[in-house]
Every structure is written in C-alpha cells, then in structure tokens.
Amino acid sequence: MEKMAHLLGAFNAELPLERASTPPPTWYFDSEIYRAEQELFRRTWQLVGGLATVEKPGDFFTTEICGEPLLVMRGNDGELRAFSNVCRHKAATILTSSGNTSRLQCRYHGWTYDLTGKLIGTPEWRGVCDFEKSSQCLPAFELQTWGPFIFVRLEKSEQTLLEYLSPLTDQNPAIGKMKMRARKEYTLRCNWKVFVDNYLDGGYHVNTLHPALATVLDYSNYKIDLFPESSLQSSPTVGNTAASSVRGGMAYYWWLFPNLMINLYENTLDTNMVLPLGEDRCRVIFDYYFAESVAPEFIAKSIEVAHQVQMEDQDICERVQRGLKSRYYPSGRYSVEREKACHAFHQILSRKLLEICSR
Ligand code: FES
Ligand SMILES: [Fe+2]
C-alpha cells in the first residue's frame, strides 16, 4: 500500500495543463497499479458487443473482461444474459467464439447447462454426496443495452449505464440506426493506457503518423471538448481520396473513461475497446457498425482504412512501451494546444486509483 501511495503521489493531478507533467513511466508497467486498475475495470460498464449478433434465441458470443471468460446469450424467453463461461466442474471454458446453440455443453466431460445458465446434466455422477445441482448455476453478471450496444459489468457500483454514457447519449440519435457487421481484434505489446494516450492526443500525431488519414481530416478545425469522465474530439472531413470516400461528414471521436472509444462518421461508426491483458499487453477490439443502407463494398473499404490506421498506431504504441522502460525517461509534458484530453484522462485515473487505494 505504501508503494502504491508513493507511485500515485508521483503524479500531481492538481497542476494545470500548462505546468503538468505526465504520470511516471512506472504507471505503465507496475503490477500494483495494474491490480488496482483491474478493480476499476470490474466496476465499470464494459462494451462487450453489438445487439445484431444475438437477435435470435440461442444466439451467443464469448468474450473476456479482466481475464474473466464471459458468455453473452439470448435465451428461449428472449432475454439477453451474461454468464461466466467457466464450467462449474473443472473450470474449462464452455463455449468458444460465437454462433447459435440449444444448450450449453462443456466439451471436457459433457456437463450441460440450459440457456439461463442452470446446470441440467452431469454424466456419470452417481454416488457424489453433498452436491446440489441447483447451486451450480453459471454466475450471471449485470447486462444492459443502449442503442445497438451491449454492456456488461462484473461488479456492482453506483454509476448507471446512462450516467456512464452521458453526454454521448444526448447528442447522437443516429447511433441507434447502426448495426454491428464485423469485428477485428489486435493484440498489442503495450500497456492499455499507451493506446488511450495515443487516442487522446488531439490529433497531434495525425500529420506525422497517419499520412492517409491526414488528407481526410481538416486538422485546423480539430476541436476538443472535455466532460467529467469522457471527452470528444471532432473534426470536419475533407478531400477526395480512397480514405475520404468512407469517412464523410463530421468525424467524432468519443472517449469514455477508462477504455471505450467510439468513432463516428456519416453512416458508419466503429468502437475500440482496449482490454488489459497484463502490465505490458492489451487487446484492442474493433467493432464495425453501419447504417442499413450501406453497401458491402463500403463496409470492406471502411474496415481496410481503419486497419491501416491501426497498424500505424500499433507500431508507435509498442515503441512507446519500450521507451517507457528507459532509465533515462523520467516523464513527459503535454501540448497545451493538443493534449488536454490526455491530461484529463490522467487526472481522472489518478483520482479513481486514489479512491481504490483508500478503501
Ligand atoms: S470441466 Fe466441464 S464437464 Fe468437466
Ligand atoms: Fe492514431
């Protein structure tokens, strides 16, 4: 605990942007910070996927939050539920990937559960004493939806889903008309915060790192708005290139503390969830949503454009993680013109970690 207090004290969240320094590099690889962040993630709504992938009874998909294998499934009663995807026998994960099924059967020894997570079959189980099938359900988690999105929370906390999503919910009625059509996952050799920092630098790296994207964004009109636990970067789009053909209208880049990013363009949006896999590894899940009227060629092109940008971001994030381990890098500073959202992220994180630490 003492070490944690010392680490957290090394970032002064009270300093204004023009005088502030970034958190010390240790925040990006220390195991105690990582453990406290895991607790934070368990208490925060996490976007797990799109409603369009689980429309019919028996539709399911699997995912993980904080290393917890999860199963999202629509039951025969039409209810959407989230369960632990860990078999109550010997802990094998029960289902993999996604699909449709009439029952949940563990591939290891064949235990079966119904679509509400109730244990219904235990082969070759005669003679076992003090065992109640009814007490061996798959643990269920809170699940709520908003627009085309499904959110799960592992542990209860006061924040409602609408509080978490506000003010995004007040300003974007078009989101409700979008449908999830594709998912792409990336594993990065960097701490999850490196990816968020990169996202929140107010377009600072666009001209140098993303030459194709730079032709689409009207960088001189890039705007940054801060909210209590989220921020919005926005920019008009311009140009007449392959990238701009799938990135029309205004570009809105929403970030919701701690790990959700929603990129909105005309007729299309993609969500980026960054999930920690360890102190220096993370997974970024890109889900692609489109308006119903959008043609398949537009979808393919749109995913290709995002993939190219992600490759450029991934490379720089991994190089940053290596640099953070340098003994000769104490900490950095923020651009007042560009990096206020990144600074706000560090201030919120610092406050939340101090709260966890004082519990
Ligand atoms: S671990 Fe699932 S049936 Fe044995
Ligand atoms: Fe980028």
mmCIF file of C-alpha atoms and ligand atoms in Angstrom:
data_model
loop_
_atom_site.group_PDB
_atom_site.id
_atom_site.type_symbol
_atom_site.label_atom_id
_atom_site.label_comp_id
_atom_site.label_asym_id
_atom_site.label_seq_id
_atom_site.Cartn_x
_atom_site.Cartn_y
_atom_site.Cartn_z
ATOM 1 C CA MET A 1 0.000 0.000 0.000
ATOM 2 C CA GLU A 2 2.846 2.356 0.849
ATOM 3 C CA LYS A 3 4.431 1.727 -2.517
ATOM 4 C CA MET A 4 1.101 2.423 -4.237
ATOM 5 C CA ALA A 5 0.670 5.723 -2.374
ATOM 6 C CA HIS A 6 4.194 6.674 -3.408
ATOM 7 C CA LEU A 7 3.548 5.780 -7.062
ATOM 8 C CA LEU A 8 0.277 7.693 -7.160
ATOM 9 C CA GLY A 9 1.861 10.675 -5.423
ATOM 10 C CA ALA A 10 4.414 10.906 -8.237
ATOM 11 C CA PHE A 11 1.720 12.426 -10.500
ATOM 12 C CA ASN A 12 0.438 15.839 -9.469
ATOM 13 C CA ALA A 13 -3.144 15.949 -10.774
ATOM 14 C CA GLU A 14 -3.692 19.441 -9.369
ATOM 15 C CA LEU A 15 -1.275 21.204 -11.709
ATOM 16 C CA PRO A 16 -2.874 22.992 -14.666
ATOM 17 C CA LEU A 17 -2.202 21.629 -18.128
ATOM 18 C CA GLU A 18 0.495 24.183 -18.979
ATOM 19 C CA ARG A 19 2.556 23.183 -15.938
ATOM 20 C CA ALA A 20 1.656 19.494 -15.647
ATOM 21 C CA SER A 21 3.934 16.521 -16.273
ATOM 22 C CA THR A 22 2.662 13.098 -17.340
ATOM 23 C CA PRO A 23 2.421 10.225 -14.818
ATOM 24 C CA PRO A 24 5.735 8.480 -14.168
ATOM 25 C CA PRO A 25 6.567 5.618 -16.568
ATOM 26 C CA THR A 26 6.148 3.071 -13.734
ATOM 27 C CA TRP A 27 2.354 3.532 -14.023
ATOM 28 C CA TYR A 28 2.707 1.732 -17.343
ATOM 29 C CA PHE A 29 4.329 -1.450 -16.051
ATOM 30 C CA ASP A 30 3.941 -1.717 -12.279
ATOM 31 C CA SER A 31 1.951 -4.738 -11.039
ATOM 32 C CA GLU A 32 0.224 -2.944 -8.124
ATOM 33 C CA ILE A 33 -1.061 -0.191 -10.391
ATOM 34 C CA TYR A 34 -2.223 -2.911 -12.753
ATOM 35 C CA ARG A 35 -4.123 -4.723 -9.981
ATOM 36 C CA ALA A 36 -5.863 -1.527 -8.883
ATOM 37 C CA GLU A 37 -6.821 -0.805 -12.488
ATOM 38 C CA GLN A 38 -8.318 -4.289 -12.798
ATOM 39 C CA GLU A 39 -10.594 -3.474 -9.887
ATOM 40 C CA LEU A 40 -11.582 -0.276 -11.642
ATOM 41 C CA PHE A 41 -12.418 -2.191 -14.827
ATOM 42 C CA ARG A 42 -14.545 -4.724 -12.935
ATOM 43 C CA ARG A 43 -16.668 -1.885 -11.516
ATOM 44 C CA THR A 44 -17.131 -0.060 -14.823
ATOM 45 C CA TRP A 45 -19.594 -0.803 -17.643
ATOM 46 C CA GLN A 46 -17.752 -2.607 -20.414
ATOM 47 C CA LEU A 47 -18.946 -2.715 -24.013
ATOM 48 C CA VAL A 48 -18.961 -6.405 -24.975
ATOM 49 C CA GLY A 49 -20.566 -6.369 -28.425
ATOM 50 C CA GLY A 50 -23.477 -5.495 -30.704
ATOM 51 C CA LEU A 51 -27.135 -6.465 -30.367
ATOM 52 C CA ALA A 52 -27.244 -7.549 -34.030
ATOM 53 C CA THR A 53 -25.056 -10.594 -33.236
ATOM 54 C CA VAL A 54 -27.548 -12.036 -30.704
ATOM 55 C CA GLU A 55 -31.004 -11.409 -32.196
ATOM 56 C CA LYS A 56 -32.477 -14.949 -32.046
ATOM 57 C CA PRO A 57 -32.954 -17.347 -29.092
ATOM 58 C CA GLY A 58 -29.790 -19.432 -28.749
ATOM 59 C CA ASP A 59 -27.531 -16.787 -30.355
ATOM 60 C CA PHE A 60 -24.365 -16.291 -28.328
ATOM 61 C CA PHE A 61 -20.870 -14.866 -28.362
ATOM 62 C CA THR A 62 -17.939 -15.230 -25.971
ATOM 63 C CA THR A 63 -15.518 -12.593 -24.773
ATOM 64 C CA GLU A 64 -13.282 -11.697 -21.802
ATOM 65 C CA ILE A 65 -13.109 -8.802 -19.358
ATOM 66 C CA CYS A 66 -10.181 -8.601 -16.922
ATOM 67 C CA GLY A 67 -9.301 -12.201 -17.811
ATOM 68 C CA GLU A 68 -12.857 -13.372 -16.932
ATOM 69 C CA PRO A 69 -14.273 -15.595 -19.704
ATOM 70 C CA LEU A 70 -17.818 -14.384 -20.461
ATOM 71 C CA LEU A 71 -20.740 -15.699 -22.422
ATOM 72 C CA VAL A 72 -23.459 -13.404 -23.769
ATOM 73 C CA MET A 73 -26.534 -15.353 -24.802
ATOM 74 C CA ARG A 74 -30.178 -14.850 -25.774
ATOM 75 C CA GLY A 75 -32.417 -17.353 -24.013
ATOM 76 C CA ASN A 76 -35.566 -19.057 -25.309
ATOM 77 C CA ASP A 77 -37.551 -16.477 -23.338
ATOM 78 C CA GLY A 78 -35.965 -13.711 -25.468
ATOM 79 C CA GLU A 79 -33.894 -12.383 -22.542
ATOM 80 C CA LEU A 80 -30.289 -11.419 -23.099
ATOM 81 C CA ARG A 81 -27.963 -12.622 -20.330
ATOM 82 C CA ALA A 82 -24.261 -12.548 -19.489
ATOM 83 C CA PHE A 83 -22.706 -15.511 -17.644
ATOM 84 C CA SER A 84 -19.350 -16.743 -16.584
ATOM 85 C CA ASN A 85 -18.127 -19.014 -19.408
ATOM 86 C CA VAL A 86 -16.333 -21.261 -16.885
ATOM 87 C CA CYS A 87 -17.674 -24.771 -16.285
ATOM 88 C CA ARG A 88 -18.555 -25.488 -12.633
ATOM 89 C CA HIS A 89 -16.850 -28.931 -12.861
ATOM 90 C CA LYS A 90 -13.164 -28.379 -13.622
ATOM 91 C CA ALA A 91 -13.212 -24.810 -14.934
ATOM 92 C CA ALA A 92 -12.931 -25.430 -18.675
ATOM 93 C CA THR A 93 -14.349 -22.625 -20.788
ATOM 94 C CA ILE A 94 -17.641 -23.941 -22.120
ATOM 95 C CA LEU A 95 -18.216 -22.265 -25.471
ATOM 96 C CA THR A 96 -15.794 -20.588 -27.861
ATOM 97 C CA SER A 97 -16.289 -17.820 -30.451
ATOM 98 C CA SER A 98 -19.947 -17.231 -31.433
ATOM 99 C CA GLY A 99 -22.964 -18.952 -33.010
ATOM 100 C CA ASN A 100 -26.333 -20.433 -32.100
ATOM 101 C CA THR A 101 -26.981 -23.354 -29.757
ATOM 102 C CA SER A 102 -29.913 -25.001 -27.967
ATOM 103 C CA ARG A 103 -27.905 -25.906 -24.858
ATOM 104 C CA LEU A 104 -24.523 -25.249 -23.340
ATOM 105 C CA GLN A 105 -22.456 -28.397 -23.263
ATOM 106 C CA CYS A 106 -18.937 -28.358 -21.869
ATOM 107 C CA ARG A 107 -16.583 -30.153 -24.282
ATOM 108 C CA TYR A 108 -14.472 -31.546 -21.458
ATOM 109 C CA HIS A 109 -16.731 -34.033 -19.618
ATOM 110 C CA GLY A 110 -20.078 -33.112 -21.120
ATOM 111 C CA TRP A 111 -21.804 -31.223 -18.312
ATOM 112 C CA THR A 112 -24.749 -29.322 -19.725
ATOM 113 C CA TYR A 113 -26.485 -26.073 -18.787
ATOM 114 C CA ASP A 114 -29.700 -24.581 -20.139
ATOM 115 C CA LEU A 115 -29.774 -21.192 -21.828
ATOM 116 C CA THR A 116 -30.395 -19.473 -18.486
ATOM 117 C CA GLY A 117 -27.153 -20.933 -17.076
ATOM 118 C CA LYS A 118 -28.843 -23.626 -14.935
ATOM 119 C CA LEU A 119 -26.910 -26.898 -14.621
ATOM 120 C CA ILE A 120 -29.083 -29.676 -16.103
ATOM 121 C CA GLY A 121 -26.753 -32.587 -16.932
ATOM 122 C CA THR A 122 -23.873 -34.226 -15.021
ATOM 123 C CA PRO A 123 -22.951 -37.562 -16.684
ATOM 124 C CA GLU A 124 -21.558 -40.436 -14.536
ATOM 125 C CA TRP A 125 -22.214 -38.588 -11.310
ATOM 126 C CA ARG A 126 -23.843 -41.311 -9.167
ATOM 127 C CA GLY A 127 -22.604 -41.528 -5.581
ATOM 128 C CA VAL A 128 -21.473 -37.920 -5.254
ATOM 129 C CA CYS A 129 -22.680 -36.559 -1.887
ATOM 130 C CA ASP A 130 -23.455 -33.019 -0.704
ATOM 131 C CA PHE A 131 -23.960 -31.816 -4.246
ATOM 132 C CA GLU A 132 -26.954 -29.692 -5.258
ATOM 133 C CA LYS A 133 -27.321 -29.142 -8.993
ATOM 134 C CA SER A 134 -29.371 -26.027 -8.299
ATOM 135 C CA SER A 135 -26.442 -24.387 -6.517
ATOM 136 C CA GLN A 136 -24.151 -24.927 -9.517
ATOM 137 C CA CYS A 137 -25.563 -22.349 -11.950
ATOM 138 C CA LEU A 138 -23.202 -20.286 -14.048
ATOM 139 C CA PRO A 139 -22.710 -16.969 -12.230
ATOM 140 C CA ALA A 140 -24.619 -14.181 -14.020
ATOM 141 C CA PHE A 141 -23.485 -10.584 -14.500
ATOM 142 C CA GLU A 142 -25.325 -7.308 -14.947
ATOM 143 C CA LEU A 143 -26.162 -6.687 -18.601
ATOM 144 C CA GLN A 144 -27.783 -3.631 -20.177
ATOM 145 C CA THR A 145 -28.167 -2.322 -23.696
ATOM 146 C CA TRP A 146 -28.183 1.115 -25.228
ATOM 147 C CA GLY A 147 -28.801 1.695 -28.947
ATOM 148 C CA PRO A 148 -27.011 -1.122 -30.823
ATOM 149 C CA PHE A 149 -24.574 -1.805 -27.942
ATOM 150 C CA ILE A 150 -24.434 -4.441 -25.160
ATOM 151 C CA PHE A 151 -22.711 -3.577 -21.896
ATOM 152 C CA VAL A 152 -21.744 -5.860 -19.011
ATOM 153 C CA ARG A 153 -20.448 -5.024 -15.560
ATOM 154 C CA LEU A 154 -18.704 -7.622 -13.417
ATOM 155 C CA GLU A 155 -19.192 -5.887 -10.066
ATOM 156 C CA LYS A 156 -21.897 -3.538 -8.901
ATOM 157 C CA SER A 157 -21.205 0.152 -8.429
ATOM 158 C CA GLU A 158 -23.413 3.248 -8.284
ATOM 159 C CA GLN A 159 -22.976 4.537 -11.825
ATOM 160 C CA THR A 160 -25.959 3.750 -14.093
ATOM 161 C CA LEU A 161 -25.337 2.926 -17.748
ATOM 162 C CA LEU A 162 -26.894 6.223 -18.826
ATOM 163 C CA GLU A 163 -24.667 8.152 -16.446
ATOM 164 C CA TYR A 164 -21.686 6.281 -17.867
ATOM 165 C CA LEU A 165 -22.700 7.104 -21.453
ATOM 166 C CA SER A 166 -23.775 10.696 -20.901
ATOM 167 C CA PRO A 167 -23.340 13.124 -22.694
ATOM 168 C CA LEU A 168 -22.866 10.886 -25.748
ATOM 169 C CA THR A 169 -26.494 9.714 -25.360
ATOM 170 C CA ASP A 170 -27.970 13.230 -25.679
ATOM 171 C CA GLN A 171 -26.213 14.153 -28.884
ATOM 172 C CA ASN A 172 -26.192 11.205 -31.238
ATOM 173 C CA PRO A 173 -29.599 9.834 -32.269
ATOM 174 C CA ALA A 174 -28.037 8.366 -35.476
ATOM 175 C CA ILE A 175 -26.199 5.723 -33.422
ATOM 176 C CA GLY A 176 -29.489 3.888 -32.773
ATOM 177 C CA LYS A 177 -29.847 3.156 -36.505
ATOM 178 C CA MET A 178 -26.466 1.470 -36.872
ATOM 179 C CA LYS A 179 -25.949 -2.291 -36.819
ATOM 180 C CA MET A 180 -22.836 -4.252 -35.922
ATOM 181 C CA ARG A 181 -21.465 -6.011 -39.005
ATOM 182 C CA ALA A 182 -17.852 -7.017 -38.268
ATOM 183 C CA ARG A 183 -15.241 -7.441 -35.531
ATOM 184 C CA LYS A 184 -11.453 -7.325 -35.699
ATOM 185 C CA GLU A 185 -9.078 -7.929 -32.780
ATOM 186 C CA TYR A 186 -5.499 -6.825 -32.253
ATOM 187 C CA THR A 187 -3.027 -7.782 -29.518
ATOM 188 C CA LEU A 188 -0.539 -5.046 -28.669
ATOM 189 C CA ARG A 189 2.684 -5.274 -26.654
ATOM 190 C CA CYS A 190 1.933 -2.203 -24.595
ATOM 191 C CA ASN A 191 0.039 -1.150 -21.501
ATOM 192 C CA TRP A 192 -3.626 -0.287 -22.230
ATOM 193 C CA LYS A 193 -3.009 3.356 -21.241
ATOM 194 C CA VAL A 194 -0.475 3.820 -24.039
ATOM 195 C CA PHE A 195 -3.261 3.112 -26.533
ATOM 196 C CA VAL A 196 -5.634 5.530 -24.758
ATOM 197 C CA ASP A 197 -2.958 8.247 -24.538
ATOM 198 C CA ASN A 198 -2.369 7.878 -28.266
ATOM 199 C CA TYR A 199 -6.092 8.203 -28.940
ATOM 200 C CA LEU A 200 -6.394 11.319 -26.777
ATOM 201 C CA ASP A 201 -3.570 13.451 -28.145
ATOM 202 C CA GLY A 202 -5.953 15.751 -30.000
ATOM 203 C CA GLY A 203 -4.788 14.779 -33.471
ATOM 204 C CA TYR A 204 -1.178 15.741 -32.568
ATOM 205 C CA HIS A 205 0.195 12.618 -34.282
ATOM 206 C CA VAL A 206 -2.104 12.548 -37.319
ATOM 207 C CA ASN A 207 0.078 14.505 -39.758
ATOM 208 C CA THR A 208 3.267 12.660 -38.876
ATOM 209 C CA LEU A 209 1.994 9.118 -38.266
ATOM 210 C CA HIS A 210 -1.109 8.777 -40.473
ATOM 211 C CA PRO A 211 -0.411 10.380 -43.869
ATOM 212 C CA ALA A 212 -3.574 8.907 -45.442
ATOM 213 C CA LEU A 213 -5.851 9.942 -42.577
ATOM 214 C CA ALA A 214 -4.276 13.417 -42.615
ATOM 215 C CA THR A 215 -5.744 14.002 -46.074
ATOM 216 C CA VAL A 216 -9.252 13.344 -44.689
ATOM 217 C CA LEU A 217 -9.281 15.454 -41.503
ATOM 218 C CA ASP A 218 -9.460 19.245 -41.557
ATOM 219 C CA TYR A 219 -6.762 19.494 -38.878
ATOM 220 C CA SER A 220 -7.017 23.282 -38.439
ATOM 221 C CA ASN A 221 -10.638 22.878 -37.317
ATOM 222 C CA TYR A 222 -10.000 19.973 -34.917
ATOM 223 C CA LYS A 223 -11.906 20.591 -31.654
ATOM 224 C CA ILE A 224 -11.578 19.029 -28.205
ATOM 225 C CA ASP A 225 -14.388 19.077 -25.600
ATOM 226 C CA LEU A 226 -13.962 17.756 -22.079
ATOM 227 C CA PHE A 227 -16.709 16.253 -19.895
ATOM 228 C CA PRO A 228 -16.467 14.881 -16.342
ATOM 229 C CA GLU A 229 -15.469 11.347 -17.388
ATOM 230 C CA SER A 230 -15.332 11.473 -21.158
ATOM 231 C CA SER A 231 -14.115 13.651 -23.996
ATOM 232 C CA LEU A 232 -14.988 14.399 -27.590
ATOM 233 C CA GLN A 233 -12.540 15.211 -30.355
ATOM 234 C CA SER A 234 -14.191 16.321 -33.568
ATOM 235 C CA SER A 235 -13.130 17.461 -36.975
ATOM 236 C CA PRO A 236 -14.754 18.188 -40.319
ATOM 237 C CA THR A 237 -13.654 15.792 -43.059
ATOM 238 C CA VAL A 238 -12.350 16.964 -46.423
ATOM 239 C CA GLY A 239 -10.669 15.616 -49.559
ATOM 240 C CA ASN A 240 -11.368 13.278 -52.384
ATOM 241 C CA THR A 241 -9.306 10.158 -51.702
ATOM 242 C CA ALA A 242 -9.968 6.447 -51.092
ATOM 243 C CA ALA A 243 -9.926 7.117 -47.348
ATOM 244 C CA SER A 244 -12.299 10.077 -47.557
ATOM 245 C CA SER A 245 -14.837 8.095 -49.614
ATOM 246 C CA VAL A 246 -15.663 6.045 -46.489
ATOM 247 C CA ARG A 247 -15.149 8.838 -43.941
ATOM 248 C CA GLY A 248 -17.699 11.507 -44.842
ATOM 249 C CA GLY A 249 -19.323 14.308 -42.820
ATOM 250 C CA MET A 250 -18.022 15.253 -39.398
ATOM 251 C CA ALA A 251 -15.650 12.888 -37.604
ATOM 252 C CA TYR A 252 -16.474 12.482 -33.896
ATOM 253 C CA TYR A 253 -14.062 10.647 -31.626
ATOM 254 C CA TRP A 254 -15.679 9.907 -28.278
ATOM 255 C CA TRP A 255 -13.671 8.516 -25.394
ATOM 256 C CA LEU A 256 -15.402 7.209 -22.255
ATOM 257 C CA PHE A 257 -13.304 6.580 -19.177
ATOM 258 C CA PRO A 258 -11.464 4.300 -18.943
ATOM 259 C CA ASN A 259 -11.305 2.186 -22.081
ATOM 260 C CA LEU A 260 -14.061 2.794 -24.628
ATOM 261 C CA MET A 261 -13.619 4.782 -27.816
ATOM 262 C CA ILE A 262 -16.385 5.402 -30.350
ATOM 263 C CA ASN A 263 -15.501 6.793 -33.761
ATOM 264 C CA LEU A 264 -18.493 8.242 -35.565
ATOM 265 C CA TYR A 265 -18.685 9.238 -39.207
ATOM 266 C CA GLU A 266 -21.608 9.630 -41.565
ATOM 267 C CA ASN A 267 -23.315 6.194 -41.979
ATOM 268 C CA THR A 268 -20.615 4.351 -40.068
ATOM 269 C CA LEU A 269 -19.101 4.008 -36.635
ATOM 270 C CA ASP A 270 -16.517 1.812 -35.052
ATOM 271 C CA THR A 271 -15.911 1.127 -31.392
ATOM 272 C CA ASN A 272 -12.497 0.393 -29.916
ATOM 273 C CA MET A 273 -12.389 -1.381 -26.583
ATOM 274 C CA VAL A 274 -8.934 -1.674 -25.095
ATOM 275 C CA LEU A 275 -8.689 -4.540 -22.620
ATOM 276 C CA PRO A 276 -5.623 -5.030 -20.430
ATOM 277 C CA LEU A 277 -4.021 -8.480 -20.749
ATOM 278 C CA GLY A 278 -1.143 -7.779 -18.387
ATOM 279 C CA GLU A 279 1.057 -4.843 -17.408
ATOM 280 C CA ASP A 280 2.545 -4.570 -20.876
ATOM 281 C CA ARG A 281 -0.016 -6.208 -23.134
ATOM 282 C CA CYS A 282 -3.519 -5.331 -24.220
ATOM 283 C CA ARG A 283 -6.177 -6.380 -26.675
ATOM 284 C CA VAL A 284 -7.991 -3.839 -28.815
ATOM 285 C CA ILE A 285 -11.350 -4.954 -30.182
ATOM 286 C CA PHE A 286 -12.715 -3.038 -33.164
ATOM 287 C CA ASP A 287 -16.436 -3.489 -33.807
ATOM 288 C CA TYR A 288 -17.805 -2.014 -37.025
ATOM 289 C CA TYR A 289 -21.348 -0.656 -37.260
ATOM 290 C CA PHE A 290 -23.090 0.612 -40.376
ATOM 291 C CA ALA A 291 -26.421 2.105 -41.379
ATOM 292 C CA GLU A 292 -28.720 -0.488 -43.002
ATOM 293 C CA SER A 293 -28.452 1.118 -46.467
ATOM 294 C CA VAL A 294 -24.657 0.773 -46.676
ATOM 295 C CA ALA A 295 -23.250 -1.462 -49.495
ATOM 296 C CA PRO A 296 -20.822 -4.380 -48.819
ATOM 297 C CA GLU A 297 -18.008 -2.650 -50.800
ATOM 298 C CA PHE A 298 -18.290 0.361 -48.480
ATOM 299 C CA ILE A 299 -18.003 -1.943 -45.471
ATOM 300 C CA ALA A 300 -14.891 -3.703 -46.821
ATOM 301 C CA LYS A 301 -13.212 -0.402 -47.703
ATOM 302 C CA SER A 302 -14.099 1.116 -44.362
ATOM 303 C CA ILE A 303 -12.528 -1.796 -42.455
ATOM 304 C CA GLU A 304 -9.431 -1.638 -44.630
ATOM 305 C CA VAL A 305 -8.945 2.078 -43.947
ATOM 306 C CA ALA A 306 -9.319 1.562 -40.168
ATOM 307 C CA HIS A 307 -6.906 -1.399 -40.295
ATOM 308 C CA GLN A 308 -4.194 0.703 -41.929
ATOM 309 C CA VAL A 309 -4.536 3.403 -39.253
ATOM 310 C CA GLN A 310 -4.484 0.739 -36.532
ATOM 311 C CA MET A 311 -1.235 -0.767 -37.899
ATOM 312 C CA GLU A 312 0.400 2.662 -37.669
ATOM 313 C CA ASP A 313 -0.950 3.222 -34.138
ATOM 314 C CA GLN A 314 0.025 -0.272 -33.002
ATOM 315 C CA ASP A 315 3.621 0.155 -34.108
ATOM 316 C CA ILE A 316 4.033 3.505 -32.335
ATOM 317 C CA CYS A 317 2.306 2.248 -29.144
ATOM 318 C CA GLU A 318 4.734 -0.677 -28.914
ATOM 319 C CA ARG A 319 7.666 1.677 -29.424
ATOM 320 C CA VAL A 320 6.326 3.950 -26.658
ATOM 321 C CA GLN A 321 6.068 0.995 -24.251
ATOM 322 C CA ARG A 322 9.732 0.144 -24.884
ATOM 323 C CA GLY A 323 10.687 3.801 -24.358
ATOM 324 C CA LEU A 324 8.800 3.958 -21.059
ATOM 325 C CA LYS A 325 11.158 1.314 -19.670
ATOM 326 C CA SER A 326 14.183 3.547 -20.309
ATOM 327 C CA ARG A 327 16.049 4.631 -17.168
ATOM 328 C CA TYR A 328 16.647 7.972 -18.843
ATOM 329 C CA TYR A 329 12.990 8.923 -19.408
ATOM 330 C CA PRO A 330 11.592 10.450 -16.179
ATOM 331 C CA SER A 331 8.178 11.619 -17.541
ATOM 332 C CA GLY A 332 6.851 13.892 -20.281
ATOM 333 C CA ARG A 333 4.855 17.116 -20.759
ATOM 334 C CA TYR A 334 1.603 17.942 -22.573
ATOM 335 C CA SER A 335 0.961 20.152 -25.576
ATOM 336 C CA VAL A 336 -1.467 22.839 -24.331
ATOM 337 C CA GLU A 337 -2.899 23.182 -27.847
ATOM 338 C CA ARG A 338 -3.444 19.463 -28.415
ATOM 339 C CA GLU A 339 -3.203 17.211 -25.375
ATOM 340 C CA LYS A 340 -5.789 18.422 -22.878
ATOM 341 C CA ALA A 341 -7.943 15.276 -23.233
ATOM 342 C CA CYS A 342 -4.923 13.088 -22.446
ATOM 343 C CA HIS A 343 -4.195 15.207 -19.374
ATOM 344 C CA ALA A 344 -7.849 14.926 -18.277
ATOM 345 C CA PHE A 345 -7.619 11.109 -18.626
ATOM 346 C CA HIS A 346 -4.600 11.021 -16.316
ATOM 347 C CA GLN A 347 -6.363 13.270 -13.781
ATOM 348 C CA ILE A 348 -9.478 11.046 -13.705
ATOM 349 C CA LEU A 349 -7.388 7.882 -13.455
ATOM 350 C CA SER A 350 -5.308 9.342 -10.645
ATOM 351 C CA ARG A 351 -8.489 10.249 -8.706
ATOM 352 C CA LYS A 352 -10.036 6.786 -9.208
ATOM 353 C CA LEU A 353 -6.876 4.929 -8.230
ATOM 354 C CA LEU A 354 -6.550 7.046 -5.084
ATOM 355 C CA GLU A 355 -10.179 6.136 -4.228
ATOM 356 C CA ILE A 356 -9.448 2.414 -4.660
ATOM 357 C CA CYS A 357 -6.291 2.767 -2.622
ATOM 358 C CA SER A 358 -8.105 4.430 0.269
ATOM 359 C CA ARG A 359 -10.845 1.785 0.535
HETATM 360 S S1 FES B 1 -14.878 -29.190 -16.947
HETATM 361 FE FE1 FES B 1 -16.770 -29.029 -17.869
HETATM 362 S S2 FES B 1 -17.578 -31.024 -17.743
HETATM 363 FE FE2 FES B 1 -15.686 -31.186 -16.757
HETATM 364 FE FE FE B 2 -3.613 7.283 -34.476
#
